[in-house]
Short mmCIF file of C-alpha atoms in Angstrom, two decimals:
data_model
loop_
_atom_site.label_atom_id
_atom_site.label_comp_id
_atom_site.label_asym_id
_atom_site.label_seq_id
_atom_site.Cartn_x
_atom_site.Cartn_y
_atom_site.Cartn_z
CA MET A 1 23.34 -24.30 25.70
CA HIS A 2 25.84 -27.10 25.16
CA ALA A 3 29.55 -25.69 24.39
CA GLU A 4 29.57 -27.81 20.81
CA PHE A 5 26.49 -25.77 20.04
CA ASP A 6 28.41 -22.47 19.88
CA ARG A 7 31.43 -23.59 18.39
CA LEU A 8 29.33 -24.28 14.89
CA ALA A 9 29.74 -20.98 13.09
CA LYS A 10 27.83 -18.90 10.12
CA VAL A 11 30.31 -19.24 7.14
CA GLU A 12 29.43 -19.38 3.31
CA ALA A 13 28.16 -22.08 3.12
CA ASN A 14 25.54 -22.23 5.54
CA HIS A 15 24.56 -18.30 5.89
CA VAL A 16 23.78 -15.98 2.93
CA ALA A 17 21.84 -12.61 3.31
CA LEU A 18 18.11 -12.62 2.76
CA SER A 19 17.49 -10.21 0.15
CA PRO A 20 14.16 -10.35 -3.11
CA LEU A 21 16.95 -9.94 -6.09
CA SER A 22 17.64 -13.62 -5.60
CA TYR A 23 14.40 -13.99 -6.73
CA LEU A 24 14.97 -11.95 -9.86
CA ASP A 25 17.90 -14.65 -10.30
CA ARG A 26 16.17 -17.78 -9.92
CA ALA A 27 13.29 -16.37 -12.15
CA ALA A 28 15.37 -16.13 -14.87
CA LEU A 29 17.32 -19.28 -14.45
CA VAL A 30 14.17 -22.12 -13.96
CA PHE A 31 11.97 -19.66 -16.55
CA PRO A 32 13.69 -17.23 -18.81
CA GLU A 33 11.15 -17.49 -21.35
CA ARG A 34 8.36 -16.77 -19.55
CA THR A 35 6.50 -13.87 -19.70
CA SER A 36 7.64 -11.14 -17.01
CA ILE A 37 5.89 -7.84 -18.21
CA ILE A 38 3.10 -6.78 -20.29
CA HIS A 39 3.01 -3.09 -20.96
CA GLY A 40 0.54 -2.53 -23.54
CA ALA A 41 2.48 -3.69 -27.36
CA ARG A 42 5.45 -4.54 -24.73
CA ARG A 43 6.79 -7.70 -23.96
CA TYR A 44 9.70 -9.11 -21.79
CA THR A 45 10.50 -12.48 -20.64
CA TRP A 46 12.38 -13.18 -17.34
CA GLY A 47 15.50 -13.54 -19.05
CA GLU A 48 15.25 -9.99 -20.62
CA THR A 49 13.88 -8.42 -17.40
CA ARG A 50 17.05 -9.99 -15.47
CA VAL A 51 19.31 -8.68 -18.41
CA ARG A 52 17.62 -4.55 -18.18
CA CYS A 53 17.79 -4.92 -14.20
CA ARG A 54 21.94 -5.76 -14.44
CA CYS A 55 22.61 -3.17 -17.04
CA LEU A 56 20.60 -0.79 -15.20
CA ALA A 57 22.78 -1.74 -11.99
CA SER A 58 26.31 -2.03 -14.09
CA ALA A 59 25.69 1.49 -15.55
CA LEU A 60 24.52 3.05 -12.20
CA SER A 61 27.95 1.66 -10.71
CA ALA A 62 29.77 2.97 -13.78
CA ARG A 63 28.87 6.34 -12.83
CA GLY A 64 29.64 6.17 -9.24
CA ILE A 65 26.72 4.70 -7.03
CA GLY A 66 26.95 2.54 -5.29
CA LEU A 67 26.35 1.71 -1.53
CA GLY A 68 23.97 3.74 0.45
CA ASP A 69 23.18 6.39 -2.43
CA THR A 70 19.63 7.35 -3.29
CA VAL A 71 18.07 6.93 -6.76
CA SER A 72 14.67 8.56 -6.83
CA ILE A 73 12.17 7.68 -9.17
CA LEU A 74 9.10 9.16 -10.48
CA ALA A 75 6.89 6.73 -12.94
CA PRO A 76 3.57 5.28 -12.84
CA ASN A 77 3.56 1.51 -13.03
CA THR A 78 5.30 0.64 -15.71
CA PRO A 79 8.07 -1.96 -16.79
CA GLU A 80 10.74 0.86 -15.66
CA MET A 81 9.33 1.21 -12.45
CA THR A 82 9.90 -2.76 -11.82
CA GLU A 83 13.57 -2.96 -12.98
CA ALA A 84 14.36 0.41 -11.07
CA HIS A 85 13.05 -2.18 -7.52
CA PHE A 86 15.53 -5.16 -8.95
CA GLY A 87 18.59 -2.70 -10.53
CA VAL A 88 18.72 0.12 -8.04
CA PRO A 89 19.42 -2.56 -5.52
CA LEU A 90 21.76 -4.55 -7.16
CA ALA A 91 24.15 -1.94 -7.16
CA GLY A 92 24.40 -1.44 -3.71
CA ALA A 93 22.10 1.75 -3.54
CA VAL A 94 18.52 2.37 -2.11
CA LEU A 95 15.72 2.96 -4.38
CA ASN A 96 12.95 5.70 -3.46
CA PRO A 97 9.93 5.63 -5.26
CA ILE A 98 8.00 9.07 -5.00
CA ASN A 99 4.11 9.77 -5.09
CA THR A 100 3.75 11.07 -8.48
CA ARG A 101 0.69 12.92 -6.65
CA LEU A 102 2.88 15.56 -4.56
CA GLU A 103 3.09 18.58 -5.79
CA ALA A 104 6.21 20.13 -6.74
CA GLU A 105 7.75 21.75 -3.05
CA THR A 106 7.10 18.11 -1.60
CA ILE A 107 9.00 16.33 -4.11
CA ALA A 108 11.96 18.96 -3.78
CA TYR A 109 11.84 18.11 -0.13
CA ILE A 110 12.10 14.52 -0.60
CA LEU A 111 14.79 14.22 -2.99
CA GLU A 112 16.90 17.02 -0.60
CA HIS A 113 16.06 15.20 2.55
CA SER A 114 16.81 11.39 1.02
CA ASP A 115 20.01 12.72 -0.52
CA ALA A 116 19.14 11.84 -4.21
CA ARG A 117 21.83 11.63 -6.39
CA VAL A 118 19.99 10.25 -9.13
CA LEU A 119 16.40 10.96 -10.42
CA LEU A 120 14.52 8.62 -13.26
CA VAL A 121 11.62 10.62 -14.53
CA ASP A 122 8.90 9.10 -16.54
CA SER A 123 7.63 11.30 -19.59
CA GLN A 124 4.15 12.10 -17.82
CA TYR A 125 6.08 13.64 -14.81
CA GLY A 126 8.41 15.42 -16.56
CA ALA A 127 7.04 19.23 -16.38
CA LEU A 128 6.37 18.47 -12.26
CA ALA A 129 9.78 17.01 -11.86
CA LYS A 130 11.15 20.18 -13.35
CA ALA A 131 9.28 22.30 -11.41
CA ALA A 132 10.57 20.29 -8.50
CA LEU A 133 13.94 20.60 -9.66
CA VAL A 134 14.03 24.26 -10.01
CA GLU A 135 12.77 24.36 -6.16
CA LEU A 136 15.49 21.85 -5.35
CA GLY A 137 18.40 23.89 -6.38
CA ARG A 138 21.05 21.46 -6.81
CA ASP A 139 22.36 19.15 -9.46
CA LEU A 140 21.60 15.69 -9.46
CA LEU A 141 21.99 13.35 -12.29
CA VAL A 142 18.25 12.95 -14.07
CA VAL A 143 17.53 10.58 -16.21
CA ASP A 144 14.01 10.20 -18.85
CA ILE A 145 11.94 7.61 -19.33
CA SER A 146 10.29 7.52 -22.29
CA ASP A 147 7.32 5.13 -23.33
CA SER A 148 5.76 4.59 -25.97
CA GLU A 149 2.49 4.20 -24.42
CA GLY A 150 2.53 7.24 -22.41
CA PRO A 151 2.86 10.90 -23.58
CA PRO A 152 6.34 12.12 -25.81
CA ALA A 153 9.12 12.68 -23.70
CA ALA A 154 9.52 15.54 -21.62
CA GLY A 155 13.59 15.93 -21.86
CA ILE A 156 14.82 17.61 -18.85
CA GLY A 157 17.32 14.94 -18.29
CA SER A 158 20.59 14.88 -19.67
CA LEU A 159 20.23 11.22 -21.00
CA ASP A 160 17.28 8.62 -21.73
CA TYR A 161 16.62 5.73 -20.09
CA GLU A 162 17.54 3.07 -22.70
CA ALA A 163 21.00 5.08 -23.14
CA LEU A 164 21.41 4.75 -19.82
CA LEU A 165 20.52 0.99 -19.93
CA ALA A 166 23.33 1.02 -23.17
CA GLU A 167 25.92 1.49 -21.03
CA GLY A 168 25.59 -1.25 -18.37
CA ASP A 169 27.01 -4.59 -18.49
CA PRO A 170 24.41 -7.54 -17.91
CA GLU A 171 27.47 -9.58 -16.84
CA ALA A 172 29.51 -6.79 -14.77
CA THR A 173 30.35 -7.98 -11.21
CA LEU A 174 28.29 -6.36 -8.75
CA PRO A 175 28.37 -5.38 -5.40
CA THR A 176 27.44 -8.36 -2.87
CA LEU A 177 25.06 -7.93 -0.13
CA GLY A 178 27.08 -8.73 3.00
CA ASP A 179 23.91 -7.68 4.97
CA GLU A 180 20.40 -8.43 4.93
CA TRP A 181 19.78 -5.14 7.36
CA GLN A 182 21.06 -3.58 4.49
CA ALA A 183 18.68 -0.49 3.11
CA ILE A 184 16.59 -1.46 0.29
CA THR A 185 14.59 1.46 -0.46
CA ILE A 186 13.22 4.52 1.36
CA ASN A 187 9.95 5.03 1.51
CA TYR A 188 7.94 8.52 2.31
CA THR A 189 4.49 9.21 4.62
CA SER A 190 1.79 10.98 3.16
CA GLY A 191 3.17 14.01 5.27
CA THR A 192 -0.66 14.55 6.50
CA THR A 193 0.57 16.40 9.61
CA GLY A 194 3.93 17.86 8.84
CA ARG A 195 6.89 16.89 6.31
CA PRO A 196 6.84 13.63 5.14
CA LYS A 197 8.98 10.90 7.01
CA GLY A 198 11.11 8.69 5.08
CA ALA A 199 10.83 4.79 6.15
CA VAL A 200 13.61 2.89 5.65
CA TYR A 201 13.42 -0.75 4.69
CA HIS A 202 16.11 -3.54 4.30
CA HIS A 203 16.69 -6.40 2.38
CA ARG A 204 15.40 -9.09 4.65
CA GLY A 205 11.92 -7.65 5.19
CA ALA A 206 11.49 -7.46 1.64
CA TYR A 207 12.16 -11.32 0.94
CA LEU A 208 10.15 -11.93 4.11
CA MET A 209 7.41 -9.77 2.86
CA ALA A 210 7.07 -11.32 -0.54
CA MET A 211 7.47 -14.77 0.58
CA GLY A 212 4.44 -14.15 3.39
CA THR A 213 2.50 -12.52 0.76
CA VAL A 214 2.88 -15.80 -1.78
CA VAL A 215 1.83 -18.20 1.32
CA ALA A 216 -1.25 -15.80 2.40
CA TRP A 217 -2.31 -14.88 -1.00
CA GLU A 218 -2.29 -18.69 -1.61
CA MET A 219 -0.14 -18.19 -4.83
CA ALA A 220 0.69 -21.04 -7.48
CA HIS A 221 3.46 -20.45 -9.77
CA HIS A 222 2.77 -18.00 -12.80
CA PRO A 223 0.21 -15.94 -11.27
CA VAL A 224 -0.90 -12.79 -13.81
CA TYR A 225 -0.79 -9.67 -11.55
CA LEU A 226 -2.46 -6.25 -12.42
CA ALA A 227 -0.13 -3.82 -10.82
CA ILE A 228 -2.88 -1.34 -9.43
CA VAL A 229 -1.21 -0.81 -5.88
CA PRO A 230 1.32 1.98 -6.80
CA GLN A 231 4.90 1.10 -6.73
CA PHE A 232 5.73 4.44 -5.16
CA HIS A 233 3.23 3.39 -2.17
CA CYS A 234 5.16 0.80 -0.07
CA ASN A 235 6.81 -0.79 -2.67
CA GLY A 236 3.98 -1.76 -4.17
CA TRP A 237 3.25 -3.59 -1.09
CA CYS A 238 6.44 -5.42 -2.24
CA HIS A 239 4.32 -7.29 -4.90
CA ALA A 240 6.81 -6.87 -8.04
CA TRP A 241 9.14 -9.06 -5.69
CA ALA A 242 6.27 -11.58 -4.93
CA ILE A 243 5.99 -12.10 -8.53
CA ALA A 244 9.03 -12.43 -9.47
CA LEU A 245 9.31 -15.21 -6.54
CA MET A 246 6.82 -17.03 -8.43
CA ALA A 247 7.98 -16.08 -11.93
CA GLY A 248 4.75 -14.78 -12.73
CA THR A 249 3.71 -12.04 -14.72
CA ILE A 250 2.99 -8.32 -14.33
CA VAL A 251 0.47 -6.14 -16.26
CA CYS A 252 1.55 -2.73 -16.41
CA THR A 253 -0.98 -0.23 -15.11
CA ARG A 254 -0.14 3.38 -16.25
CA GLU A 255 -3.79 4.47 -15.39
CA VAL A 256 -6.20 3.20 -13.17
CA ASN A 257 -9.82 2.59 -14.39
CA ALA A 258 -12.26 0.11 -14.58
CA ALA A 259 -11.87 -0.46 -18.62
CA HIS A 260 -8.05 -1.38 -18.06
CA ILE A 261 -8.98 -3.75 -14.97
CA TYR A 262 -11.51 -6.10 -16.58
CA ASN A 263 -9.83 -5.94 -19.98
CA SER A 264 -6.89 -7.19 -18.25
CA ILE A 265 -8.37 -10.01 -16.79
CA SER A 266 -10.19 -11.27 -19.75
CA ASP A 267 -6.97 -10.70 -22.32
CA HIS A 268 -4.27 -11.53 -20.06
CA GLY A 269 -5.85 -13.86 -17.92
CA VAL A 270 -4.92 -11.91 -14.88
CA ASN A 271 -5.83 -13.25 -11.60
CA PHE A 272 -4.31 -11.58 -8.88
CA PHE A 273 -4.42 -7.71 -8.40
CA GLY A 274 -4.52 -5.59 -4.90
CA GLY A 275 -6.37 -2.01 -4.38
CA ALA A 276 -7.59 0.62 -2.23
CA PRO A 277 -11.89 0.16 -1.46
CA VAL A 278 -12.16 2.84 -4.10
CA VAL A 279 -10.81 0.56 -6.96
CA LEU A 280 -13.52 -2.28 -5.66
CA GLN A 281 -16.09 0.65 -5.73
CA MET A 282 -15.35 0.98 -9.66
CA LEU A 283 -15.53 -2.28 -10.64
CA VAL A 284 -18.66 -2.26 -8.62
CA ASP A 285 -20.10 0.96 -10.60
CA ALA A 286 -19.09 0.36 -14.06
CA LYS A 287 -21.34 -0.43 -16.38
CA PRO A 288 -21.51 -2.55 -19.39
CA PRO A 289 -19.64 -3.17 -21.86
CA VAL A 290 -16.83 -2.19 -19.36
CA LYS A 291 -18.13 -4.40 -16.73
CA ARG A 292 -17.46 -8.01 -18.63
CA ASP A 293 -18.06 -11.51 -16.51
CA LEU A 294 -14.99 -12.96 -14.82
CA PRO A 295 -13.69 -15.52 -16.92
CA HIS A 296 -11.76 -17.35 -14.01
CA PRO A 297 -11.53 -16.86 -10.11
CA VAL A 298 -9.72 -13.22 -9.44
CA LYS A 299 -8.32 -13.12 -6.10
CA VAL A 300 -7.85 -9.28 -4.38
CA PHE A 301 -5.84 -8.02 -1.78
CA THR A 302 -7.76 -4.43 -0.35
CA ALA A 303 -6.31 -1.87 1.98
CA ALA A 304 -5.56 1.59 2.82
CA ALA A 305 -9.15 2.44 4.62
CA PRO A 306 -11.81 -0.80 5.85
CA PRO A 307 -13.62 -1.64 2.87
CA PRO A 308 -17.46 -0.67 3.25
CA GLN A 309 -18.99 -4.17 3.80
CA SER A 310 -21.94 -3.09 0.95
CA VAL A 311 -18.89 -2.97 -1.61
CA LEU A 312 -17.37 -6.36 -0.11
CA GLU A 313 -20.78 -8.11 -0.58
CA ALA A 314 -21.07 -6.48 -4.38
CA MET A 315 -17.55 -7.45 -5.58
CA ALA A 316 -18.49 -11.12 -3.63
CA ALA A 317 -21.79 -11.43 -6.19
CA LEU A 318 -18.90 -10.42 -9.72
CA GLY A 319 -17.14 -13.35 -8.56
CA PHE A 320 -14.39 -11.86 -7.10
CA ALA A 321 -12.80 -13.46 -3.82
CA VAL A 322 -11.56 -10.28 -1.78
CA THR A 323 -9.71 -10.60 1.43
CA HIS A 324 -8.83 -7.36 3.01
CA VAL A 325 -5.48 -6.69 4.82
CA TYR A 326 -3.59 -4.14 6.97
CA GLY A 327 -0.53 -2.26 7.26
CA LEU A 328 1.43 1.14 7.37
CA THR A 329 3.96 2.23 5.03
CA GLU A 330 6.20 1.48 8.44
CA SER A 331 5.33 -2.36 7.91
CA TYR A 332 6.00 -2.75 4.07
CA GLY A 333 2.63 -2.41 3.67
CA HIS A 334 0.35 -5.73 4.58
CA VAL A 335 1.03 -7.37 7.62
CA THR A 336 -2.48 -8.63 8.54
CA GLN A 337 -5.15 -10.35 6.78
CA CYS A 338 -8.89 -11.20 7.46
CA LEU A 339 -8.11 -15.17 6.81
CA TRP A 340 -11.21 -16.51 5.88
CA ARG A 341 -12.61 -19.37 8.34
CA ASP A 342 -14.23 -22.46 7.63
CA GLU A 343 -17.58 -21.65 10.16
CA TRP A 344 -18.13 -18.70 8.39
CA GLU A 345 -19.21 -20.36 5.10
CA ALA A 346 -22.99 -20.70 6.50
CA LEU A 347 -22.98 -16.75 7.24
CA SER A 348 -25.31 -14.50 4.83
CA GLY A 349 -23.94 -12.46 2.49
CA ALA A 350 -24.23 -9.47 4.34
CA GLU A 351 -22.84 -11.45 7.37
CA ALA A 352 -20.01 -12.82 5.57
CA ALA A 353 -19.02 -9.37 4.41
CA ALA A 354 -19.12 -7.90 7.68
CA VAL A 355 -16.61 -10.14 9.19
CA ALA A 356 -14.47 -10.20 6.21
CA SER A 357 -14.24 -6.24 6.98
CA ARG A 358 -12.11 -6.97 10.14
CA GLN A 359 -8.17 -6.40 10.19
CA GLY A 360 -7.73 -10.30 10.92
CA VAL A 361 -4.28 -11.89 12.28
CA PRO A 362 -0.86 -11.23 11.53
CA PHE A 363 0.64 -12.85 8.04
CA PRO A 364 3.03 -15.48 7.99
CA MET A 365 5.88 -13.91 7.91
CA PHE A 366 5.05 -11.57 10.42
CA GLU A 367 5.50 -12.29 14.61
CA ALA A 368 2.90 -10.05 16.19
CA ALA A 369 -0.17 -7.92 16.17
CA GLN A 370 -1.54 -6.53 19.36
CA VAL A 371 -4.23 -4.45 20.65
CA PHE A 372 -2.79 -2.46 23.58
CA ASP A 373 -4.47 -0.11 26.43
CA ARG A 374 -1.65 1.77 25.89
CA GLU A 375 -1.57 3.81 29.12
CA ALA A 376 -1.95 0.23 31.14
CA GLY A 377 0.53 -1.22 29.07
CA THR A 378 -1.28 -4.40 28.71
CA PRO A 379 -3.40 -6.20 25.67
CA VAL A 380 -6.99 -5.23 25.71
CA PRO A 381 -9.67 -8.04 26.87
CA ALA A 382 -10.46 -10.37 23.65
CA ASP A 383 -14.14 -9.26 23.80
CA GLY A 384 -14.89 -7.07 20.82
CA GLU A 385 -15.59 -4.44 22.18
CA THR A 386 -12.84 -2.70 24.35
CA GLN A 387 -11.11 -0.14 22.18
CA GLY A 388 -6.83 0.46 22.12
CA GLU A 389 -4.41 0.79 20.00
CA ILE A 390 -2.85 -1.46 16.91
CA ALA A 391 0.81 -2.40 18.39
CA LEU A 392 3.28 -4.20 15.64
CA ARG A 393 6.14 -6.41 16.08
CA GLY A 394 8.12 -8.33 13.17
CA ASN A 395 11.24 -8.58 10.25
CA THR A 396 8.71 -6.96 7.70
CA VAL A 397 8.66 -3.21 10.44
CA MET A 398 10.98 -0.14 8.82
CA LYS A 399 14.48 0.00 10.01
CA GLY A 400 13.15 3.56 11.01
CA TYR A 401 12.92 7.01 9.76
CA TYR A 402 15.65 8.33 7.83
CA LYS A 403 17.67 11.02 9.93
CA ALA A 404 14.83 11.34 12.53
CA PRO A 405 15.56 9.67 15.53
CA GLU A 406 13.24 11.47 17.62
CA ALA A 407 10.51 9.83 15.85
CA THR A 408 12.16 6.65 15.21
CA ALA A 409 11.83 6.21 18.73
CA GLU A 410 8.71 7.46 19.84
CA ALA A 411 7.78 5.28 16.99
CA PHE A 412 9.13 2.29 18.27
CA ALA A 413 8.45 2.72 22.80
CA ASN A 414 8.61 -0.32 24.52
CA GLY A 415 9.53 -2.46 21.78
CA TRP A 416 6.37 -2.30 19.64
CA TYR A 417 5.79 -0.19 16.38
CA TRP A 418 2.65 2.28 17.52
CA SER A 419 0.22 2.20 14.51
CA GLY A 420 -2.25 4.96 15.79
CA ASP A 421 -5.09 2.85 15.23
CA ALA A 422 -7.47 2.51 17.47
CA ALA A 423 -8.91 -1.24 17.26
CA VAL A 424 -10.71 -3.52 19.01
CA MET A 425 -9.78 -7.88 19.64
CA HIS A 426 -12.33 -10.49 18.87
CA PRO A 427 -12.48 -13.58 21.02
CA ASN A 428 -10.76 -15.40 18.01
CA GLY A 429 -7.78 -13.00 17.93
CA TYR A 430 -8.98 -10.98 15.02
CA ILE A 431 -7.90 -7.52 14.91
CA GLN A 432 -11.05 -4.96 13.90
CA ILE A 433 -10.09 -0.97 13.39
CA ARG A 434 -12.56 1.44 15.02
CA ASP A 435 -10.60 4.59 13.81
CA ARG A 436 -7.47 6.23 13.71
CA LEU A 437 -6.89 7.29 17.32
CA LYS A 438 -7.51 11.00 15.95
CA ASP A 439 -10.53 10.24 14.01
CA VAL A 440 -12.37 8.90 17.14
CA ILE A 441 -15.73 11.44 17.65
CA ILE A 442 -16.34 11.65 21.58
CA SER A 443 -20.04 13.05 21.62
CA GLY A 444 -21.24 13.88 25.08
CA GLY A 445 -18.62 11.46 26.60
CA GLU A 446 -19.31 8.95 24.12
CA ASN A 447 -16.76 7.25 21.87
CA VAL A 448 -18.54 7.19 18.12
CA SER A 449 -16.51 4.97 15.33
CA SER A 450 -16.21 7.08 12.25
CA ILE A 451 -15.79 3.85 10.31
CA GLU A 452 -19.08 2.19 11.78
CA VAL A 453 -20.98 5.64 11.11
CA GLU A 454 -19.59 5.43 7.43
CA ASN A 455 -20.72 1.73 6.81
CA VAL A 456 -24.06 2.61 7.41
CA LEU A 457 -23.58 5.65 4.61
CA TYR A 458 -21.95 3.27 2.05
CA ALA A 459 -25.41 1.16 2.24
CA HIS A 460 -27.22 4.14 1.25
CA PRO A 461 -27.95 3.11 -3.22
CA ALA A 462 -27.20 6.58 -3.53
CA VAL A 463 -24.25 6.94 -1.85
CA ALA A 464 -21.12 6.52 -3.69
CA ALA A 465 -18.05 7.94 -1.01
CA ALA A 466 -18.41 9.01 2.58
CA ALA A 467 -16.38 10.19 5.12
CA VAL A 468 -17.49 11.18 8.98
CA VAL A 469 -15.61 13.57 11.31
CA ALA A 470 -16.14 15.63 14.63
CA ARG A 471 -18.14 19.01 13.87
CA PRO A 472 -17.51 21.11 17.05
CA ASP A 473 -20.62 21.04 19.36
CA ASP A 474 -21.36 23.61 21.95
CA LYS A 475 -23.75 21.16 24.02
CA TRP A 476 -21.82 17.88 23.39
CA GLY A 477 -18.25 18.78 22.58
CA GLU A 478 -18.29 17.45 19.11
CA THR A 479 -21.10 15.55 16.72
CA PRO A 480 -20.48 13.55 13.90
CA CYS A 481 -20.49 15.20 10.74
CA ALA A 482 -20.96 13.18 7.57
CA PHE A 483 -19.52 14.42 3.96
CA VAL A 484 -20.86 12.27 1.31
CA GLU A 485 -20.25 11.98 -2.08
CA VAL A 486 -23.58 10.74 -4.12
CA ARG A 487 -23.62 8.46 -7.29
CA GLU A 488 -24.75 9.91 -10.67
CA ASP A 489 -27.95 11.60 -11.25
CA ALA A 490 -29.08 10.17 -7.75
CA GLY A 491 -31.37 12.40 -6.22
CA VAL A 492 -31.02 12.69 -2.18
CA SER A 493 -31.38 15.48 0.47
CA GLU A 494 -29.96 16.11 3.85
CA ASP A 495 -33.08 14.98 5.19
CA ASP A 496 -32.80 11.91 3.08
CA ILE A 497 -29.64 10.44 4.81
CA LEU A 498 -30.30 11.91 8.38
CA GLU A 499 -33.66 9.41 8.13
CA PHE A 500 -31.95 6.46 6.47
CA CYS A 501 -29.32 6.82 9.69
CA ARG A 502 -31.82 7.24 12.34
CA ALA A 503 -33.44 3.86 11.72
CA ARG A 504 -29.64 2.23 12.06
CA LEU A 505 -27.93 3.98 14.39
CA ALA A 506 -27.84 5.25 18.16
CA GLY A 507 -28.50 8.77 18.62
CA PHE A 508 -25.16 10.02 19.72
CA LYS A 509 -23.80 8.31 16.66
CA ARG A 510 -25.88 9.59 13.84
CA PRO A 511 -24.45 12.55 11.71
CA LYS A 512 -26.07 16.04 12.62
CA THR A 513 -24.79 17.12 9.66
CA VAL A 514 -24.38 16.38 5.93
CA ILE A 515 -22.49 17.88 3.63
CA PHE A 516 -22.44 17.05 0.09
CA ALA A 517 -19.33 17.35 -2.02
CA GLU A 518 -16.17 14.97 -3.87
CA LEU A 519 -13.98 13.91 -1.25
CA PRO A 520 -10.46 14.36 -1.36
CA LYS A 521 -8.50 11.34 -1.45
CA THR A 522 -5.14 10.54 -1.81
CA SER A 523 -3.12 8.39 -4.68
CA THR A 524 -3.62 5.57 -2.60
CA GLY A 525 -7.45 5.87 -2.67
CA LYS A 526 -7.47 7.28 0.87
CA ILE A 527 -9.99 9.75 1.73
CA GLN A 528 -8.03 12.83 3.03
CA LYS A 529 -10.14 13.21 6.54
CA PHE A 530 -7.28 15.62 8.08
CA VAL A 531 -9.02 18.34 4.99
CA LEU A 532 -12.34 17.27 5.83
CA ARG A 533 -11.81 18.08 9.71
CA ALA A 534 -10.75 21.60 8.84
CA GLN A 535 -13.70 21.84 7.00
CA ALA A 536 -15.74 21.03 9.34
CA ARG A 537 -13.99 22.98 12.20
CA ASP A 538 -14.47 26.02 9.79
CA LEU A 539 -18.21 25.18 10.10
CA GLY A 540 -18.18 25.99 13.47
CA SER A 541 -20.39 24.84 16.15
CA ALA A 542 -23.72 22.54 15.03
#
């Protein structure tokens, strides 16, 4: 490189640390009167939201909360949750949104492990927070969030959220972000195989995730977004920051149900939302008058588990434009999408749904998603058949796990983040998940994809939800065991399900056992297969 290029330095004029916090300032400057948040009867503009976020930051700073301090929040998708996503990092602190579905003991662990100094608690979770604080056994500043759209305040904190904001000054000087690598949030994994791990996000990644989402979702200015994805999960896939970037409107969601979704589309003009396949199934299964015709196009990102082809086909028939996306807590949420291709226009509804269920290609802001033969250390052939493990590399991969150097090193082996997801690479460069590596069923030496079997089960008209796991078998080693949740008033037997599969699956892929039960799910709609695997093991040999 010519020496003259090296003499050109980074200075304040040409280098500013990237942060999604800048989106809030821009929205308030350019569109101060545009509606930022709708929550029942409550309405805020972007000018008002900026004031409230800066007051939160100022109040926290005045109480000694600053660079590197953790502020936890236990709340649904309310205005306060969105404000915390801006106000807490504006103070230089790190936001820790806690999964509201966890039990008190795990919440106490997260508070202790994350070194939380403040806990913001929505009234709906007062009793849960109180039990967690007893378990924690140490003091921290607890702030009650009272919401007119929710239950009465629990009164477990030393002050109210609005009182905390009143302590702040929107014109106060707040810390300047010097390094975009600075932590912005810490999100804990589900902890299904042990204690949850804290994935640490940085400002740069959050900025780029929001920017990439806008491009991938083809968002114009002023989208109206329904906040269904819990903001405790990957910061709601970073969507609050993306909506600020586009000066859009966030419609809050305290409880997810079909009526709220359909009503929000019709009454508030919602044209974007994200959700797990279980949310899509809810919309498909809704009956009039809950189910309403769409007054305008609605774009949907779905993730958490590969969506059943039958659900994608039904959503398309209703007029929803669904895009399957893929990611993990460790990647800030979605980093690949099944980007629609012109040559798919000629496909039938079922064929289109089949290709639309793939995990696809990287988002615009993401560098690489590859499928590797882990042992050989090389990419698998792009033949749509050879299975390997998805590995990720990009600016929206976490900094690492908080206080877990060994787990971080293992996750980042050989310069990639290893997902634990088994997949194939298609000739057109589209990734398709076959299973979580631990969910692959090996029957008589043959690999069985539980997702393939589940897609067949979902095609049965009586099946509302399905999950397939391995059951021990003295002859075959293990065989597919199907757990099936049936639709209300649906009369179906084990023989009916087995006969349905017999016509659609190779012999070694067919379930040998069918169990009818309500399936255990996480707060983000994922079926908890570890619970079902334990149940299948307890059944003994098939």
